[in-house]
Short mmCIF file of C-alpha atoms and ligand atoms in Angstrom, two decimals:
data_model
loop_
_atom_site.label_atom_id
_atom_site.label_comp_id
_atom_site.label_asym_id
_atom_site.label_seq_id
_atom_site.Cartn_x
_atom_site.Cartn_y
_atom_site.Cartn_z
CA MET A 1354 94.31 105.32 93.82
CA MET A 1355 95.64 104.17 97.19
CA LYS A 1356 98.38 106.22 98.78
CA PRO A 1357 101.63 104.28 99.27
CA LEU A 1358 101.24 102.09 102.34
CA GLU A 1359 104.19 103.82 103.92
CA GLN A 1360 102.13 107.04 103.98
CA LEU A 1361 99.08 105.33 105.58
CA VAL A 1362 100.85 103.41 108.29
CA ARG A 1363 101.96 105.29 111.42
CA LYS A 1364 105.65 106.15 111.30
CA ASN A 1365 106.51 104.35 114.49
CA ILE A 1366 104.75 101.18 113.28
CA TRP A 1367 106.39 101.30 109.83
CA SER A 1368 109.81 101.35 111.41
CA LEU A 1369 108.96 98.97 114.32
CA ALA A 1370 111.31 96.10 115.01
CA PRO A 1371 108.91 93.38 116.21
CA TYR A 1372 109.48 91.22 119.24
CA SER A 1373 111.27 88.04 118.22
CA SER A 1374 110.14 84.96 120.15
CA ALA A 1375 112.04 81.72 120.45
CA ARG A 1376 109.42 80.13 118.11
CA ASP A 1377 110.01 82.86 115.49
CA GLU A 1378 113.76 82.26 115.47
CA TYR A 1379 113.50 78.53 115.13
CA SER A 1380 110.43 76.96 113.59
CA GLY A 1381 111.84 73.97 111.68
CA LYS A 1382 110.41 70.48 112.30
CA GLU A 1383 113.59 68.32 112.40
CA ALA A 1384 114.75 69.17 115.93
CA HIS A 1385 113.57 67.12 118.89
CA VAL A 1386 115.09 68.82 121.90
CA PHE A 1387 113.60 72.23 122.56
CA LEU A 1388 115.43 74.14 125.22
CA ASP A 1389 115.05 77.59 123.72
CA ALA A 1390 111.75 79.02 125.09
CA ASN A 1391 111.98 78.49 128.85
CA GLU A 1392 109.00 76.10 128.66
CA ASN A 1393 108.36 73.32 131.14
CA PRO A 1394 109.08 69.84 129.75
CA TYR A 1395 106.13 68.47 131.75
CA ASN A 1396 102.37 68.84 131.44
CA GLU A 1397 102.00 67.97 127.80
CA PRO A 1398 100.29 69.03 125.56
CA TYR A 1399 99.82 72.41 127.19
CA ASN A 1400 103.49 73.08 128.05
CA ARG A 1401 104.59 74.51 124.64
CA TYR A 1402 103.93 77.94 123.19
CA PRO A 1403 101.58 77.83 120.24
CA ASP A 1404 102.59 78.71 116.65
CA PRO A 1405 102.62 82.54 116.62
CA LEU A 1406 101.64 82.58 112.90
CA GLN A 1407 99.05 79.71 113.14
CA ARG A 1408 100.37 78.10 109.97
CA GLU A 1409 98.45 74.81 110.13
CA LEU A 1410 95.23 76.71 110.69
CA LYS A 1411 95.84 79.22 107.87
CA SER A 1412 96.55 76.32 105.54
CA ALA A 1413 93.17 74.80 106.38
CA LEU A 1414 91.45 78.17 106.01
CA LYS A 1415 93.06 78.72 102.60
CA LYS A 1416 91.16 75.66 101.32
CA VAL A 1417 87.83 76.82 102.75
CA LYS A 1418 88.13 80.53 101.95
CA GLY A 1419 90.27 80.42 98.77
CA VAL A 1420 92.65 82.94 100.27
CA PRO A 1421 96.47 82.28 100.32
CA GLU A 1422 98.04 82.03 103.78
CA GLU A 1423 100.11 85.15 103.28
CA ASN A 1424 96.84 87.15 102.93
CA ILE A 1425 95.37 85.90 106.17
CA PHE A 1426 95.66 87.40 109.69
CA LEU A 1427 94.16 85.54 112.66
CA GLY A 1428 93.24 87.21 115.89
CA ASN A 1429 91.48 86.93 119.19
CA GLY A 1430 88.08 87.59 117.63
CA SER A 1431 87.48 90.16 114.88
CA ASP A 1432 87.71 92.63 117.70
CA GLU A 1433 91.49 92.23 117.72
CA ALA A 1434 91.67 92.98 113.97
CA ILE A 1435 89.45 96.06 114.52
CA ASP A 1436 91.66 97.44 117.29
CA LEU A 1437 94.86 96.67 115.34
CA ALA A 1438 93.56 98.79 112.40
CA TYR A 1439 93.68 101.86 114.62
CA ARG A 1440 97.02 101.00 116.17
CA VAL A 1441 98.59 100.40 112.74
CA PHE A 1442 97.12 103.24 110.71
CA CYS A 1443 95.88 106.05 112.96
CA ASN A 1444 97.83 108.67 114.80
CA PRO A 1445 96.04 109.44 118.04
CA GLY A 1446 94.71 112.98 118.32
CA ARG A 1447 95.41 113.62 114.63
CA ASP A 1448 93.80 111.19 112.28
CA ASN A 1449 90.14 110.31 111.74
CA VAL A 1450 88.05 107.46 110.37
CA VAL A 1451 84.72 107.49 108.51
CA SER A 1452 81.97 104.94 109.18
CA ILE A 1453 78.45 104.15 108.16
CA ALA A 1454 75.88 104.55 110.90
CA PRO A 1455 74.15 102.80 112.51
CA THR A 1456 76.62 99.95 112.58
CA TYR A 1457 78.62 97.61 114.91
CA GLY A 1458 79.62 99.47 118.07
CA MET A 1459 83.24 98.30 118.32
CA TYR A 1460 84.45 100.58 115.49
CA GLN A 1461 83.64 103.59 117.60
CA VAL A 1462 84.73 102.14 121.00
CA CYS A 1463 88.14 101.33 119.51
CA ALA A 1464 88.34 104.77 117.90
CA ASP A 1465 87.62 106.36 121.29
CA ILE A 1466 90.17 104.17 123.08
CA ASN A 1467 92.82 105.12 120.55
CA ASP A 1468 91.81 108.82 120.54
CA ILE A 1469 90.79 108.88 116.88
CA GLU A 1470 88.01 111.10 115.61
CA PHE A 1471 85.02 108.94 114.50
CA ARG A 1472 82.96 110.43 111.73
CA GLN A 1473 79.56 108.88 111.07
CA VAL A 1474 77.65 108.99 107.80
CA LEU A 1475 73.98 107.98 108.26
CA LEU A 1476 72.53 105.35 106.00
CA ASP A 1477 69.29 106.40 104.20
CA ASP A 1478 65.86 105.42 105.38
CA ASN A 1479 66.16 102.04 103.63
CA TYR A 1480 69.43 101.48 105.44
CA GLU A 1481 71.31 101.81 102.14
CA MET A 1482 74.80 103.38 101.87
CA HIS A 1483 75.75 106.08 99.39
CA ALA A 1484 79.38 105.99 98.37
CA ASP A 1485 79.62 109.67 97.48
CA GLN A 1486 78.46 110.67 100.99
CA LEU A 1487 81.16 108.53 102.69
CA LEU A 1488 83.88 109.86 100.32
CA ALA A 1489 82.64 113.45 100.94
CA ALA A 1490 83.16 112.97 104.72
CA CYS A 1491 86.89 112.19 104.27
CA ASP A 1492 89.78 114.61 104.37
CA ASP A 1493 93.63 114.35 104.29
CA HIS A 1494 93.63 112.81 107.80
CA THR A 1495 91.09 110.09 107.08
CA LYS A 1496 92.92 106.75 107.23
CA ILE A 1497 90.08 104.17 107.34
CA ILE A 1498 86.53 103.84 106.09
CA TRP A 1499 84.41 101.28 108.00
CA ILE A 1500 81.71 99.35 106.14
CA CYS A 1501 79.78 96.41 107.54
CA SER A 1502 77.86 94.15 105.14
CA PRO A 1503 75.54 92.49 105.97
CA ASN A 1504 75.28 95.38 108.41
CA ASN A 1505 74.67 95.07 112.23
CA PRO A 1506 72.12 95.99 113.59
CA THR A 1507 70.13 96.64 110.40
CA GLY A 1508 70.74 93.16 108.91
CA ASN A 1509 70.78 94.12 105.19
CA SER A 1510 73.64 93.70 102.77
CA LEU A 1511 74.85 96.94 101.35
CA ASN A 1512 74.91 97.44 97.61
CA ARG A 1513 78.01 95.82 96.19
CA ASP A 1514 78.61 98.45 93.54
CA GLU A 1515 78.44 101.21 96.20
CA ILE A 1516 81.00 99.35 98.32
CA LEU A 1517 83.33 99.03 95.34
CA LYS A 1518 82.83 102.75 94.57
CA VAL A 1519 84.13 103.51 98.06
CA ILE A 1520 87.07 101.20 97.71
CA ASN A 1521 87.99 102.55 94.29
CA GLY A 1522 87.42 106.20 95.24
CA PHE A 1523 89.38 106.30 98.53
CA GLU A 1524 93.10 106.75 98.92
CA GLY A 1525 93.21 105.15 102.38
CA ILE A 1526 92.13 101.79 103.82
CA VAL A 1527 88.60 100.40 103.43
CA ILE A 1528 87.60 97.74 105.97
CA VAL A 1529 84.57 95.65 105.05
CA ASP A 1530 83.30 93.61 107.99
CA GLU A 1531 81.69 90.41 106.69
CA ALA A 1532 80.88 88.79 110.03
CA TYR A 1533 77.56 87.57 108.64
CA ILE A 1534 78.56 86.78 105.04
CA ASP A 1535 77.96 82.99 105.42
CA PHE A 1536 74.25 83.76 105.85
CA ALA A 1537 74.11 86.20 102.93
CA GLN A 1538 72.92 85.92 99.39
CA GLN A 1539 75.51 88.58 98.59
CA LEU A 1540 78.98 87.29 97.60
CA SER A 1541 81.99 87.99 99.76
CA LEU A 1542 84.47 90.57 98.52
CA ARG A 1543 87.35 88.05 99.03
CA GLN A 1544 87.84 87.79 95.28
CA GLU A 1545 88.43 91.56 95.07
CA LEU A 1546 91.52 91.41 97.35
CA ALA A 1547 94.05 90.84 94.59
CA THR A 1548 92.95 93.87 92.65
CA HIS A 1549 92.29 96.21 95.62
CA PRO A 1550 95.36 96.69 97.80
CA ASN A 1551 93.52 99.07 100.17
CA LEU A 1552 90.86 96.51 101.10
CA ILE A 1553 90.75 94.64 104.41
CA ILE A 1554 87.95 92.09 104.86
CA LEU A 1555 86.97 90.86 108.33
CA GLN A 1556 85.32 87.53 109.00
CA THR A 1557 84.83 85.45 112.16
CA MET A 1558 84.14 82.01 113.51
CA SER A 1559 81.68 83.48 116.00
CA LYS A 1560 78.47 83.48 113.94
CA ALA A 1561 77.83 80.86 111.17
CA TRP A 1562 80.64 78.69 112.50
CA GLY A 1563 78.98 78.52 115.88
CA SER A 1564 82.28 79.11 117.72
CA ALA A 1565 81.97 82.47 119.53
CA ALA A 1566 83.56 80.93 122.63
CA ILE A 1567 86.91 80.17 121.06
CA ARG A 1568 87.52 83.79 119.89
CA LEU A 1569 88.81 83.48 116.35
CA GLY A 1570 88.57 86.36 113.90
CA MET A 1571 90.11 86.65 110.44
CA ALA A 1572 91.38 89.55 108.40
CA PHE A 1573 92.03 89.10 104.73
CA ALA A 1574 94.24 91.73 103.05
CA SER A 1575 97.36 92.32 100.98
CA LYS A 1576 100.57 90.55 102.02
CA ASP A 1577 102.10 93.91 103.00
CA ILE A 1578 99.24 94.81 105.34
CA ILE A 1579 99.18 91.28 106.87
CA ASN A 1580 102.90 91.53 107.55
CA ILE A 1581 102.38 94.77 109.46
CA TYR A 1582 99.47 93.32 111.46
CA ASN A 1583 101.69 90.40 112.35
CA LYS A 1584 104.42 92.54 113.78
CA VAL A 1585 102.08 94.64 115.89
CA LYS A 1586 99.95 91.81 117.37
CA TYR A 1587 100.82 90.03 120.58
CA PRO A 1588 103.21 87.23 119.73
CA TYR A 1589 100.90 84.40 120.85
CA ASN A 1590 97.55 86.10 120.21
CA VAL A 1591 95.66 82.88 119.26
CA ASN A 1592 96.07 80.26 121.88
CA GLN A 1593 96.58 76.55 121.26
CA LEU A 1594 93.13 75.43 122.36
CA THR A 1595 91.57 77.86 119.96
CA GLN A 1596 93.77 76.75 117.12
CA GLN A 1597 92.93 73.08 117.78
CA GLN A 1598 89.20 73.60 118.01
CA ALA A 1599 89.22 75.76 114.82
CA MET A 1600 90.99 72.89 113.07
CA VAL A 1601 88.25 70.56 114.22
CA MET A 1602 85.57 72.87 112.82
CA LEU A 1603 87.43 73.34 109.52
CA LYS A 1604 87.70 69.59 108.93
CA ASP A 1605 83.98 69.55 108.26
CA PRO A 1606 83.05 72.85 106.61
CA PHE A 1607 79.79 71.36 105.24
CA GLU A 1608 78.50 71.11 108.76
CA ILE A 1609 78.31 74.90 108.66
CA ASP A 1610 76.08 74.83 105.61
CA LYS A 1611 73.61 72.74 107.59
CA TYR A 1612 73.55 75.28 110.43
CA VAL A 1613 73.01 78.07 107.93
CA LYS A 1614 70.26 76.27 106.08
CA ILE A 1615 68.34 75.57 109.28
CA LEU A 1616 68.76 79.13 110.56
CA LEU A 1617 67.66 80.70 107.34
CA ALA A 1618 64.49 78.56 107.31
CA GLU A 1619 63.80 79.46 110.90
CA ARG A 1620 64.46 83.16 110.01
CA GLY A 1621 61.83 83.04 107.34
CA ARG A 1622 59.31 81.46 109.69
CA LEU A 1623 60.05 83.95 112.50
CA MET A 1624 59.90 86.97 110.29
CA SER A 1625 56.54 86.12 108.82
CA ALA A 1626 55.17 85.41 112.25
CA PHE A 1627 56.41 88.84 113.32
CA GLN A 1628 54.63 90.46 110.37
CA ASP A 1629 51.38 89.03 111.75
CA LEU A 1630 51.85 90.43 115.25
CA PRO A 1631 49.72 93.49 115.99
CA ILE A 1632 52.59 94.86 118.11
CA CYS A 1633 55.00 94.71 115.13
CA GLU A 1634 54.92 97.62 112.62
CA GLN A 1635 57.71 96.60 110.24
CA VAL A 1636 60.15 93.75 109.70
CA TYR A 1637 63.27 94.87 107.85
CA LYS A 1638 64.92 92.78 105.13
CA THR A 1639 67.96 90.95 106.32
CA ASP A 1640 70.84 88.93 104.96
CA ALA A 1641 72.10 87.76 108.40
CA ASN A 1642 71.14 85.40 111.26
CA PHE A 1643 69.06 88.15 112.91
CA PHE A 1644 66.50 90.75 111.86
CA LEU A 1645 65.37 94.14 113.01
CA ALA A 1646 61.69 94.72 113.73
CA LYS A 1647 59.94 98.04 114.45
CA MET A 1648 57.53 97.57 117.26
CA THR A 1649 54.75 99.67 118.79
CA ASP A 1650 56.78 100.12 122.00
CA ALA A 1651 60.19 98.46 121.93
CA GLN A 1652 61.14 99.30 125.53
CA ALA A 1653 57.92 97.89 127.06
CA ILE A 1654 58.06 94.73 124.91
CA TYR A 1655 61.72 94.29 125.71
CA ASP A 1656 61.01 94.62 129.45
CA TYR A 1657 58.09 92.18 129.16
CA LEU A 1658 60.34 89.56 127.40
CA VAL A 1659 63.10 89.98 129.97
CA ASP A 1660 60.56 89.27 132.67
CA LYS A 1661 59.84 85.98 130.91
CA GLY A 1662 63.54 85.21 130.69
CA ILE A 1663 63.72 85.90 126.93
CA ILE A 1664 66.41 88.35 125.88
CA VAL A 1665 66.44 90.20 122.57
CA ARG A 1666 68.39 93.33 121.75
CA ASN A 1667 66.70 96.65 122.33
CA ARG A 1668 68.00 99.03 119.67
CA THR A 1669 65.47 101.81 120.20
CA ARG A 1670 68.17 104.35 121.19
CA VAL A 1671 70.26 103.70 118.07
CA GLN A 1672 70.04 106.22 115.23
CA LEU A 1673 67.35 105.27 112.63
CA CYS A 1674 66.27 102.37 114.84
CA HIS A 1675 63.64 104.01 117.03
CA ASN A 1676 61.35 101.34 118.56
CA CYS A 1677 63.41 98.56 117.01
CA LEU A 1678 64.27 95.22 118.54
CA ARG A 1679 67.05 93.12 117.02
CA VAL A 1680 66.18 89.44 117.15
CA THR A 1681 68.76 86.67 116.78
CA ILE A 1682 67.51 83.48 115.20
CA GLY A 1683 67.59 80.68 117.79
CA ASN A 1684 66.65 77.06 117.51
CA ARG A 1685 63.07 76.04 116.81
CA SER A 1686 61.97 75.80 120.40
CA GLU A 1687 63.61 79.09 121.41
CA ASN A 1688 61.95 80.83 118.50
CA ASN A 1689 58.61 79.32 119.45
CA GLU A 1690 58.94 80.46 122.98
CA LEU A 1691 59.61 84.00 121.76
CA LEU A 1692 56.60 83.93 119.49
CA SER A 1693 54.17 82.59 122.06
CA ALA A 1694 55.29 85.19 124.54
CA LEU A 1695 54.79 87.97 121.99
CA ARG A 1696 51.35 86.62 121.02
CA GLN A 1697 50.31 86.92 124.66
CA TYR A 1698 51.58 90.48 125.04
C1 PLP B 2864 79.47 89.58 115.95
C2 PLP B 2864 80.23 90.56 115.06
C3 PLP B 2864 81.64 90.40 114.96
C4 PLP B 2864 82.33 89.31 115.61
O1 PLP B 2864 83.30 89.67 116.46
P1 PLP B 2864 84.25 88.54 117.15
O2 PLP B 2864 85.16 89.37 117.93
O3 PLP B 2864 84.92 87.84 116.01
O4 PLP B 2864 83.35 87.62 117.91
C5 PLP B 2864 82.27 91.25 114.14
N1 PLP B 2864 81.65 92.23 113.47
C6 PLP B 2864 80.32 92.40 113.55
C7 PLP B 2864 79.64 93.42 112.77
C8 PLP B 2864 79.57 91.56 114.40
O5 PLP B 2864 78.28 91.77 114.47
#
């Protein structure tokens, strides 16, 4: 059972009176003379402040994601939603969070910035998570559990029943980062939102949607959590150009299915070619647009590739990833270039 939200949210945030912008106070459509926001009447269409709550965009996202607008937060990348979680829930110097490890580095960086203890629970040798271990790492001051599925840098989806065990067994907030869900066989947890008020799901336009440059991240959660996120965020956190370009992408959501299909086919081809390389010892199963491969000597192979102008991610110093390279799936010619370089190593 989740603790009451009031007990989980920092006291100062719970009682915070948010900044009220001109656009918050008047957002009707009928008016035609806007002299309320100290904007410049010239230089259209860039002269006006954007919608602080991105209503048009959320309405388009609702259709694609099947999540009501009131359950959507949009931010400057998922990174904003990650940082906000600390600022909303965690008292610096007092609270802690629990996370799987290895995983995405931003959870720890934001914990460190906000002076929050970061407790790591190692995955097992198959990169699987065990709910009871995560729950055992929690105490009265644990506000958040971080789960990433499909996980970065390991690539695998975590067991859905184990994730649900964590959500059901924890009194605080569980954040499941689904940045790679569009590539996955595993279903999103979006349908679980209505029945799990302590769940926050993160998604992004940076990966399958091919829009890393525009910086648009999403958090799906209860209306109460979204309302608190909205009062803590910068008033105009998602700029107009980003909102416009996201609308363009959302007009044709089936385009994304094409990207995904091609990338998954290329992933299969690249992974089996890696399996045949004498310098590759193991290719790990993946549900994302990248895979992890254990090499004979990750550092030397990484340096060799850099020398040829080909950059992969060296994860050899990450826990449980000794001698591993993380390879993002590129287009056919990029993937071929990588393979021919490795065959000549
Ligand atoms: C790439 C990635 C993101 C995306 O972050 P943005 O700020 O939305 O670009 C989020 N989580 C994980 C685990 C990632 O790998």
